[in-house]
């Protein structure tokens, strides 16, 4: 890219954005009908933009509230689902292939020992910090 193109490119982008903004705000043929009253021109455009913007704000608030609710709901359900799936997997493994149960017992013992070691390590760290 040469120097001349580098200077023209930002100007061209700004001009195109200005044209797009002008086209979006152009109120030449906007008509609004509220309970039989007909508004057109600049007043119709103002009323249309006002009600359209208010509707978007209300929709954004409603979607945000719904997203927070669903996030909280699914976070709790997700933990329960993972625990249930883990128990189901162990039960299915024990039912389908009983010969794998002896493999699960040493894994459970190792898991308990590692958890106990981690608790002891955390206890020592908290005692040293105090």
mmCIF file with all atom_site columns, C-alpha atoms in Angstrom, residues 42-124:
data_model
loop_
_atom_site.group_PDB
_atom_site.id
_atom_site.type_symbol
_atom_site.label_atom_id
_atom_site.label_alt_id
_atom_site.label_comp_id
_atom_site.label_asym_id
_atom_site.label_entity_id
_atom_site.label_seq_id
_atom_site.pdbx_PDB_ins_code
_atom_site.Cartn_x
_atom_site.Cartn_y
_atom_site.Cartn_z
_atom_site.occupancy
_atom_site.B_iso_or_equiv
_atom_site.pdbx_formal_charge
_atom_site.auth_seq_id
_atom_site.auth_comp_id
_atom_site.auth_asym_id
_atom_site.auth_atom_id
_atom_site.pdbx_PDB_model_num
ATOM 1  C CA . UNK A 1 42  ? -40.132 15.016  10.769 1.00 0.00 ? 42  UNK A CA 1
ATOM 2  C CA . UNK A 1 43  ? -42.711 14.594  13.572 1.00 0.00 ? 43  UNK A CA 1
ATOM 3  C CA . UNK A 1 44  ? -43.594 11.104  12.327 1.00 0.00 ? 44  UNK A CA 1
ATOM 4  C CA . UNK A 1 45  ? -39.929 10.194  12.161 1.00 0.00 ? 45  UNK A CA 1
ATOM 5  C CA . UNK A 1 46  ? -39.350 11.530  15.677 1.00 0.00 ? 46  UNK A CA 1
ATOM 6  C CA . UNK A 1 47  ? -42.296 9.592   17.089 1.00 0.00 ? 47  UNK A CA 1
ATOM 7  C CA . UNK A 1 48  ? -41.266 6.445   15.212 1.00 0.00 ? 48  UNK A CA 1
ATOM 8  C CA . UNK A 1 49  ? -37.676 6.654   16.403 1.00 0.00 ? 49  UNK A CA 1
ATOM 9  C CA . UNK A 1 50  ? -38.815 7.399   19.980 1.00 0.00 ? 50  UNK A CA 1
ATOM 10 C CA . UNK A 1 51  ? -41.176 4.435   20.165 1.00 0.00 ? 51  UNK A CA 1
ATOM 11 C CA . UNK A 1 52  ? -38.753 2.180   18.322 1.00 0.00 ? 52  UNK A CA 1
ATOM 12 C CA . UNK A 1 53  ? -35.918 3.108   20.692 1.00 0.00 ? 53  UNK A CA 1
ATOM 13 C CA . UNK A 1 54  ? -38.150 2.648   23.741 1.00 0.00 ? 54  UNK A CA 1
ATOM 14 C CA . UNK A 1 55  ? -39.142 -0.785  22.480 1.00 0.00 ? 55  UNK A CA 1
ATOM 15 C CA . UNK A 1 56  ? -35.512 -1.748  22.003 1.00 0.00 ? 56  UNK A CA 1
ATOM 16 C CA . UNK A 1 57  ? -34.640 -0.575  25.535 1.00 0.00 ? 57  UNK A CA 1
ATOM 17 C CA . UNK A 1 58  ? -37.511 -2.577  27.028 1.00 0.00 ? 58  UNK A CA 1
ATOM 18 C CA . UNK A 1 59  ? -36.512 -5.640  24.992 1.00 0.00 ? 59  UNK A CA 1
ATOM 19 C CA . UNK A 1 60  ? -32.862 -5.295  26.091 1.00 0.00 ? 60  UNK A CA 1
ATOM 20 C CA . UNK A 1 61  ? -33.896 -5.123  29.763 1.00 0.00 ? 61  UNK A CA 1
ATOM 21 C CA . UNK A 1 62  ? -36.187 -8.148  29.394 1.00 0.00 ? 62  UNK A CA 1
ATOM 22 C CA . UNK A 1 63  ? -33.535 -10.209 27.595 1.00 0.00 ? 63  UNK A CA 1
ATOM 23 C CA . UNK A 1 64  ? -30.901 -9.281  30.191 1.00 0.00 ? 64  UNK A CA 1
ATOM 24 C CA . UNK A 1 65  ? -33.188 -10.322 33.059 1.00 0.00 ? 65  UNK A CA 1
ATOM 25 C CA . UNK A 1 66  ? -34.035 -13.589 31.307 1.00 0.00 ? 66  UNK A CA 1
ATOM 26 C CA . UNK A 1 67  ? -30.335 -14.280 30.641 1.00 0.00 ? 67  UNK A CA 1
ATOM 27 C CA . UNK A 1 68  ? -29.400 -13.714 34.296 1.00 0.00 ? 68  UNK A CA 1
ATOM 28 C CA . UNK A 1 69  ? -32.242 -15.970 35.456 1.00 0.00 ? 69  UNK A CA 1
ATOM 29 C CA . UNK A 1 70  ? -31.348 -18.742 33.021 1.00 0.00 ? 70  UNK A CA 1
ATOM 30 C CA . UNK A 1 71  ? -27.649 -18.455 33.898 1.00 0.00 ? 71  UNK A CA 1
ATOM 31 C CA . UNK A 1 72  ? -28.329 -18.838 37.622 1.00 0.00 ? 72  UNK A CA 1
ATOM 32 C CA . UNK A 1 73  ? -30.794 -21.656 37.016 1.00 0.00 ? 73  UNK A CA 1
ATOM 33 C CA . UNK A 1 74  ? -28.524 -23.609 34.693 1.00 0.00 ? 74  UNK A CA 1
ATOM 34 C CA . UNK A 1 75  ? -25.454 -23.136 36.881 1.00 0.00 ? 75  UNK A CA 1
ATOM 35 C CA . UNK A 1 76  ? -27.151 -24.991 39.730 1.00 0.00 ? 76  UNK A CA 1
ATOM 36 C CA . UNK A 1 77  ? -28.690 -27.565 37.431 1.00 0.00 ? 77  UNK A CA 1
ATOM 37 C CA . UNK A 1 78  ? -25.365 -28.047 35.668 1.00 0.00 ? 78  UNK A CA 1
ATOM 38 C CA . UNK A 1 79  ? -23.616 -29.041 38.901 1.00 0.00 ? 79  UNK A CA 1
ATOM 39 C CA . UNK A 1 80  ? -26.402 -31.468 39.745 1.00 0.00 ? 80  UNK A CA 1
ATOM 40 C CA . UNK A 1 81  ? -26.342 -32.829 36.212 1.00 0.00 ? 81  UNK A CA 1
ATOM 41 C CA . UNK A 1 82  ? -22.582 -33.479 36.318 1.00 0.00 ? 82  UNK A CA 1
ATOM 42 C CA . UNK A 1 83  ? -22.840 -35.283 39.654 1.00 0.00 ? 83  UNK A CA 1
ATOM 43 C CA . UNK A 1 84  ? -25.757 -37.338 38.379 1.00 0.00 ? 84  UNK A CA 1
ATOM 44 C CA . UNK A 1 85  ? -23.956 -38.216 35.145 1.00 0.00 ? 85  UNK A CA 1
ATOM 45 C CA . UNK A 1 86  ? -20.848 -39.286 37.057 1.00 0.00 ? 86  UNK A CA 1
ATOM 46 C CA . UNK A 1 87  ? -22.906 -41.544 39.339 1.00 0.00 ? 87  UNK A CA 1
ATOM 47 C CA . UNK A 1 88  ? -24.808 -42.917 36.355 1.00 0.00 ? 88  UNK A CA 1
ATOM 48 C CA . UNK A 1 89  ? -21.547 -43.670 34.540 1.00 0.00 ? 89  UNK A CA 1
ATOM 49 C CA . UNK A 1 90  ? -20.164 -45.556 37.538 1.00 0.00 ? 90  UNK A CA 1
ATOM 50 C CA . UNK A 1 91  ? -23.402 -47.524 37.955 1.00 0.00 ? 91  UNK A CA 1
ATOM 51 C CA . UNK A 1 92  ? -23.592 -48.368 34.256 1.00 0.00 ? 92  UNK A CA 1
ATOM 52 C CA . UNK A 1 93  ? -19.962 -49.403 34.237 1.00 0.00 ? 93  UNK A CA 1
ATOM 53 C CA . UNK A 1 94  ? -20.565 -51.681 37.217 1.00 0.00 ? 94  UNK A CA 1
ATOM 54 C CA . UNK A 1 95  ? -23.744 -53.153 35.676 1.00 0.00 ? 95  UNK A CA 1
ATOM 55 C CA . UNK A 1 96  ? -22.526 -53.596 32.112 1.00 0.00 ? 96  UNK A CA 1
ATOM 56 C CA . UNK A 1 97  ? -19.065 -54.903 32.856 1.00 0.00 ? 97  UNK A CA 1
ATOM 57 C CA . UNK A 1 98  ? -18.822 -56.230 36.425 1.00 0.00 ? 98  UNK A CA 1
ATOM 58 C CA . UNK A 1 99  ? -15.205 -57.232 35.880 1.00 0.00 ? 99  UNK A CA 1
ATOM 59 C CA . UNK A 1 100 ? -14.265 -53.512 35.795 1.00 0.00 ? 100 UNK A CA 1
ATOM 60 C CA . UNK A 1 101 ? -15.492 -53.029 39.378 1.00 0.00 ? 101 UNK A CA 1
ATOM 61 C CA . UNK A 1 102 ? -12.159 -54.249 40.819 1.00 0.00 ? 102 UNK A CA 1
ATOM 62 C CA . UNK A 1 103 ? -10.512 -51.512 38.729 1.00 0.00 ? 103 UNK A CA 1
ATOM 63 C CA . UNK A 1 104 ? -12.801 -48.875 40.211 1.00 0.00 ? 104 UNK A CA 1
ATOM 64 C CA . UNK A 1 105 ? -12.010 -49.778 43.820 1.00 0.00 ? 105 UNK A CA 1
ATOM 65 C CA . UNK A 1 106 ? -8.271  -48.874 43.599 1.00 0.00 ? 106 UNK A CA 1
ATOM 66 C CA . UNK A 1 107 ? -9.201  -45.694 41.718 1.00 0.00 ? 107 UNK A CA 1
ATOM 67 C CA . UNK A 1 108 ? -11.581 -44.722 44.534 1.00 0.00 ? 108 UNK A CA 1
ATOM 68 C CA . UNK A 1 109 ? -8.886  -45.405 47.156 1.00 0.00 ? 109 UNK A CA 1
ATOM 69 C CA . UNK A 1 110 ? -6.352  -43.298 45.233 1.00 0.00 ? 110 UNK A CA 1
ATOM 70 C CA . UNK A 1 111 ? -8.921  -40.519 44.899 1.00 0.00 ? 111 UNK A CA 1
ATOM 71 C CA . UNK A 1 112 ? -9.615  -40.547 48.651 1.00 0.00 ? 112 UNK A CA 1
ATOM 72 C CA . UNK A 1 113 ? -5.899  -40.540 49.515 1.00 0.00 ? 113 UNK A CA 1
ATOM 73 C CA . UNK A 1 114 ? -5.234  -37.633 47.179 1.00 0.00 ? 114 UNK A CA 1
ATOM 74 C CA . UNK A 1 115 ? -8.158  -35.699 48.671 1.00 0.00 ? 115 UNK A CA 1
ATOM 75 C CA . UNK A 1 116 ? -6.869  -36.364 52.194 1.00 0.00 ? 116 UNK A CA 1
ATOM 76 C CA . UNK A 1 117 ? -3.375  -35.246 51.236 1.00 0.00 ? 117 UNK A CA 1
ATOM 77 C CA . UNK A 1 118 ? -4.767  -32.093 49.695 1.00 0.00 ? 118 UNK A CA 1
ATOM 78 C CA . UNK A 1 119 ? -6.799  -31.323 52.833 1.00 0.00 ? 119 UNK A CA 1
ATOM 79 C CA . UNK A 1 120 ? -3.724  -31.828 55.011 1.00 0.00 ? 120 UNK A CA 1
ATOM 80 C CA . UNK A 1 121 ? -1.637  -29.603 52.741 1.00 0.00 ? 121 UNK A CA 1
ATOM 81 C CA . UNK A 1 122 ? -4.285  -26.870 52.791 1.00 0.00 ? 122 UNK A CA 1
ATOM 82 C CA . UNK A 1 123 ? -4.512  -27.151 56.585 1.00 0.00 ? 123 UNK A CA 1
ATOM 83 C CA . UNK A 1 124 ? -0.729  -26.760 56.924 1.00 0.00 ? 124 UNK A CA 1
#
